[in-house]
């Protein structure tokens, strides 16, 4: 009986060793494919313990990238589009009587007319502009009463925009018809002290001394003025 039991135990151990060796060969066979190709590796399974960013809800917009976190920085065009545009430099305003000096050049006498220039000088501290023809009329007495008709003016459209820097000047040709061109009845001459002058585009007047005889009731304007040039 003991011999039979020992023999039986030996047979059991042999069978166990045979099973272990068979399992090893089976695993080795699964490790490499028969045709020598690569083994398919299953995709990585996410770690249940790691935090994941939640997906944005449908219809929502993803937040902009942060340059500090590695996102794309906005381009210069995008920055300019979002920022304020630089303001254009301001254009000079009209010259006013407070910053202008007006004078009358010595005229050349022609057939019944005297041709002179009204000269405008910028005595201000800024650049200013003139465009068109000035307003001109004869005045008399200390009150500056207007005598006769104001000057016939050339249209503004005929003049260019003149910019006067401080100290610069521009002139407007002025023609004065002599009162002797008309009969005393239609002229009714009267002594005048000078000229009242309005710079183009201004409502404040200036005075130029120019004593002479002027018609108080002329059949046509004695004064004709051209655009500033």
Short mmCIF file of C-alpha atoms in Angstrom, two decimals:
data_model
loop_
_atom_site.label_atom_id
_atom_site.label_comp_id
_atom_site.label_asym_id
_atom_site.label_seq_id
_atom_site.Cartn_x
_atom_site.Cartn_y
_atom_site.Cartn_z
CA UNK A 1 0.00 0.00 0.00
CA UNK A 2 2.77 2.48 0.80
CA UNK A 3 4.45 1.75 -2.53
CA UNK A 4 1.23 2.34 -4.38
CA UNK A 5 0.63 5.63 -2.54
CA UNK A 6 4.14 6.87 -3.23
CA UNK A 7 3.82 6.00 -6.88
CA UNK A 8 0.54 7.84 -7.06
CA UNK A 9 2.07 11.00 -5.52
CA UNK A 10 4.94 10.92 -7.99
CA UNK A 11 2.50 10.67 -10.89
CA UNK A 12 0.61 13.71 -9.52
CA UNK A 13 3.75 15.84 -9.23
CA UNK A 14 4.76 14.91 -12.78
CA UNK A 15 1.37 15.93 -14.14
CA UNK A 16 1.60 19.26 -12.31
CA UNK A 17 5.02 20.05 -13.75
CA UNK A 18 3.77 19.13 -17.21
CA UNK A 19 0.82 21.57 -16.83
CA UNK A 20 3.11 24.41 -15.72
CA UNK A 21 5.43 23.91 -18.69
CA UNK A 22 2.48 23.79 -21.07
CA UNK A 23 1.09 27.07 -19.70
CA UNK A 24 4.51 28.75 -20.12
CA UNK A 25 4.76 27.71 -23.75
CA UNK A 26 1.23 28.98 -24.35
CA UNK A 27 2.06 32.43 -22.92
CA UNK A 28 5.24 32.63 -24.97
CA UNK A 29 3.24 31.86 -28.07
CA UNK A 30 0.80 34.72 -27.32
CA UNK A 31 3.64 37.24 -26.81
CA UNK A 32 4.66 37.29 -30.51
CA UNK A 33 2.38 36.89 -33.52
CA UNK A 34 3.08 33.99 -35.83
CA UNK A 35 3.84 36.25 -38.83
CA UNK A 36 6.40 38.39 -36.99
CA UNK A 37 4.16 41.59 -37.04
CA UNK A 38 3.54 44.07 -34.22
CA UNK A 39 1.24 43.36 -31.37
CA UNK A 40 -1.81 45.62 -31.05
CA UNK A 41 -1.55 47.60 -27.82
CA UNK A 42 -4.90 48.57 -26.31
CA UNK A 43 -5.63 52.30 -25.90
CA UNK A 44 -4.76 53.83 -22.58
CA UNK A 45 -7.59 53.70 -20.12
CA UNK A 46 -8.21 57.05 -18.38
CA UNK A 47 -7.28 57.20 -14.77
CA UNK A 48 -10.46 57.42 -12.70
CA UNK A 49 -8.65 59.49 -10.08
CA UNK A 50 -7.35 62.24 -12.45
CA UNK A 51 -9.32 65.52 -12.85
CA UNK A 52 -10.58 66.30 -16.34
CA UNK A 53 -11.82 69.66 -17.66
CA UNK A 54 -15.57 69.54 -18.26
CA UNK A 55 -16.67 69.99 -21.88
CA UNK A 56 -18.42 73.32 -22.62
CA UNK A 57 -22.20 73.09 -22.90
CA UNK A 58 -23.69 73.13 -26.41
CA UNK A 59 -23.90 76.64 -27.97
CA UNK A 60 -21.31 78.17 -25.62
CA UNK A 61 -18.06 79.81 -26.74
CA UNK A 62 -14.72 78.62 -25.50
CA UNK A 63 -12.79 81.20 -23.45
CA UNK A 64 -9.92 83.00 -25.25
CA UNK A 65 -6.44 81.60 -25.01
CA UNK A 66 -4.21 82.99 -22.30
CA UNK A 67 -0.69 83.81 -23.60
CA UNK A 68 0.73 83.08 -20.13
CA UNK A 69 -0.66 79.53 -20.22
CA UNK A 70 0.68 78.78 -23.67
CA UNK A 71 -2.26 80.09 -25.75
CA UNK A 72 -1.94 82.28 -28.82
CA UNK A 73 -1.30 86.00 -28.21
CA UNK A 74 -3.50 88.51 -30.11
CA UNK A 75 -1.99 89.95 -33.27
CA UNK A 76 -1.16 93.66 -33.69
CA UNK A 77 -4.15 94.05 -36.04
CA UNK A 78 -6.45 92.63 -33.36
CA UNK A 79 -4.96 94.95 -30.75
CA UNK A 80 -5.44 97.99 -33.02
CA UNK A 81 -9.00 96.96 -33.82
CA UNK A 82 -9.80 96.79 -30.12
CA UNK A 83 -7.99 100.00 -29.16
CA UNK A 84 -8.78 103.63 -29.88
CA UNK A 85 -7.58 105.18 -33.13
CA UNK A 86 -5.22 108.19 -32.97
CA UNK A 87 -6.94 111.50 -33.54
CA UNK A 88 -6.13 113.48 -36.64
CA UNK A 89 -4.42 116.82 -36.04
CA UNK A 90 -6.85 119.74 -35.82
CA UNK A 91 -7.12 122.02 -38.84
CA UNK A 92 -6.43 125.75 -38.39
CA UNK A 93 -9.49 127.94 -37.84
CA UNK A 94 -10.40 131.13 -39.70
CA UNK A 95 -8.32 134.20 -39.00
CA UNK A 96 -10.13 136.72 -36.81
CA UNK A 97 -9.89 140.49 -36.42
CA UNK A 98 -8.23 140.03 -33.03
CA UNK A 99 -5.17 138.38 -34.55
CA UNK A 100 -4.99 140.21 -37.90
CA UNK A 101 -3.52 143.53 -38.92
CA UNK A 102 -4.91 145.06 -42.12
CA UNK A 103 -3.27 147.75 -44.22
CA UNK A 104 -3.82 149.36 -47.62
CA UNK A 105 -0.95 149.52 -50.07
CA UNK A 106 -0.30 152.64 -52.12
CA UNK A 107 -2.50 152.35 -55.18
CA UNK A 108 -1.82 152.85 -58.86
CA UNK A 109 -4.21 155.32 -60.48
CA UNK A 110 -5.74 154.31 -63.77
CA UNK A 111 -8.55 155.62 -65.94
CA UNK A 112 -11.06 156.67 -63.24
CA UNK A 113 -9.91 153.95 -60.78
CA UNK A 114 -7.30 153.43 -58.08
CA UNK A 115 -5.97 149.89 -57.67
CA UNK A 116 -4.57 148.90 -54.28
CA UNK A 117 -4.07 145.81 -52.13
CA UNK A 118 -5.64 145.09 -48.75
CA UNK A 119 -2.89 143.31 -46.86
CA UNK A 120 -3.74 140.91 -43.99
CA UNK A 121 -0.94 139.98 -41.57
CA UNK A 122 -1.25 137.29 -38.93
CA UNK A 123 -0.11 138.87 -35.65
CA UNK A 124 -1.44 135.98 -33.56
CA UNK A 125 0.34 133.04 -31.98
CA UNK A 126 -1.31 130.32 -34.08
CA UNK A 127 -1.79 129.46 -37.73
CA UNK A 128 -5.11 130.56 -39.23
CA UNK A 129 -6.80 130.50 -42.62
CA UNK A 130 -8.40 132.90 -45.09
CA UNK A 131 -10.55 132.00 -48.07
CA UNK A 132 -12.65 134.24 -50.28
CA UNK A 133 -12.93 138.01 -50.47
CA UNK A 134 -13.19 140.49 -47.58
CA UNK A 135 -16.09 142.80 -46.88
CA UNK A 136 -15.20 146.49 -47.52
CA UNK A 137 -17.12 149.76 -47.27
CA UNK A 138 -16.48 153.50 -46.82
CA UNK A 139 -17.07 154.99 -43.34
CA UNK A 140 -17.27 158.59 -42.12
CA UNK A 141 -17.25 160.44 -38.80
CA UNK A 142 -16.31 159.17 -35.37
CA UNK A 143 -19.29 156.83 -35.34
CA UNK A 144 -18.10 154.90 -38.39
CA UNK A 145 -21.25 155.54 -40.42
CA UNK A 146 -21.24 153.65 -43.70
CA UNK A 147 -21.20 155.76 -46.84
CA UNK A 148 -22.47 154.39 -50.11
CA UNK A 149 -22.71 150.74 -51.10
CA UNK A 150 -20.37 148.02 -49.80
CA UNK A 151 -17.78 146.59 -52.14
CA UNK A 152 -18.74 144.16 -54.86
CA UNK A 153 -17.03 140.92 -53.82
CA UNK A 154 -15.63 138.09 -55.91
CA UNK A 155 -17.25 134.70 -55.11
CA UNK A 156 -15.58 132.59 -52.43
CA UNK A 157 -15.41 129.68 -54.85
CA UNK A 158 -12.79 131.58 -56.84
CA UNK A 159 -10.38 131.63 -53.91
CA UNK A 160 -8.13 128.98 -52.44
CA UNK A 161 -7.70 128.24 -48.75
CA UNK A 162 -4.75 130.36 -47.56
CA UNK A 163 -2.98 129.32 -44.35
CA UNK A 164 -1.11 132.08 -42.54
CA UNK A 165 1.53 131.13 -40.04
CA UNK A 166 2.31 133.74 -37.37
CA UNK A 167 3.96 136.72 -39.11
CA UNK A 168 2.83 135.75 -42.63
CA UNK A 169 0.62 137.92 -44.88
CA UNK A 170 -1.85 137.60 -47.76
CA UNK A 171 -3.39 140.30 -49.97
CA UNK A 172 -6.71 141.02 -51.62
CA UNK A 173 -6.76 143.37 -54.67
CA UNK A 174 -9.09 146.36 -54.20
CA UNK A 175 -10.30 148.71 -56.94
CA UNK A 176 -11.81 152.12 -56.00
CA UNK A 177 -13.76 154.11 -58.58
CA UNK A 178 -13.10 157.83 -58.31
CA UNK A 179 -16.11 159.94 -57.35
CA UNK A 180 -15.34 162.32 -60.25
CA UNK A 181 -16.51 159.57 -62.60
CA UNK A 182 -20.12 160.44 -61.68
CA UNK A 183 -22.13 163.65 -61.82
CA UNK A 184 -22.58 165.48 -58.49
CA UNK A 185 -26.33 164.89 -58.58
CA UNK A 186 -26.05 161.13 -58.81
CA UNK A 187 -22.95 160.84 -56.65
CA UNK A 188 -23.53 163.32 -53.83
CA UNK A 189 -19.91 163.15 -52.71
CA UNK A 190 -19.02 163.09 -49.04
CA UNK A 191 -15.73 163.07 -47.17
CA UNK A 192 -14.85 159.69 -45.62
CA UNK A 193 -12.25 158.71 -43.06
CA UNK A 194 -11.38 155.34 -44.42
CA UNK A 195 -12.51 151.76 -44.92
CA UNK A 196 -14.30 149.26 -42.71
CA UNK A 197 -12.93 145.79 -43.46
CA UNK A 198 -14.17 142.32 -42.55
CA UNK A 199 -11.77 139.44 -43.01
CA UNK A 200 -13.28 136.53 -45.01
CA UNK A 201 -15.43 134.42 -42.71
CA UNK A 202 -15.21 136.87 -39.77
CA UNK A 203 -17.92 139.08 -38.29
CA UNK A 204 -15.69 141.53 -36.41
CA UNK A 205 -14.57 144.61 -38.34
CA UNK A 206 -11.24 146.38 -38.71
CA UNK A 207 -10.53 149.94 -39.80
CA UNK A 208 -8.07 151.24 -42.39
CA UNK A 209 -7.52 154.98 -42.57
CA UNK A 210 -7.92 156.30 -46.11
CA UNK A 211 -9.37 159.81 -46.42
CA UNK A 212 -11.00 160.74 -49.73
CA UNK A 213 -14.29 161.70 -51.36
CA UNK A 214 -16.85 158.93 -51.79
CA UNK A 215 -20.31 158.85 -53.35
CA UNK A 216 -23.13 158.57 -50.83
CA UNK A 217 -25.62 157.58 -53.58
CA UNK A 218 -23.53 155.97 -56.32
CA UNK A 219 -25.29 154.43 -59.32
CA UNK A 220 -23.05 151.39 -58.82
CA UNK A 221 -20.58 150.24 -56.15
CA UNK A 222 -17.37 152.29 -56.08
CA UNK A 223 -15.48 149.43 -54.47
CA UNK A 224 -14.60 146.08 -56.08
CA UNK A 225 -12.57 143.51 -54.12
CA UNK A 226 -11.00 140.20 -55.21
CA UNK A 227 -10.27 137.01 -53.28
CA UNK A 228 -7.35 136.78 -50.87
CA UNK A 229 -4.23 135.34 -52.49
#
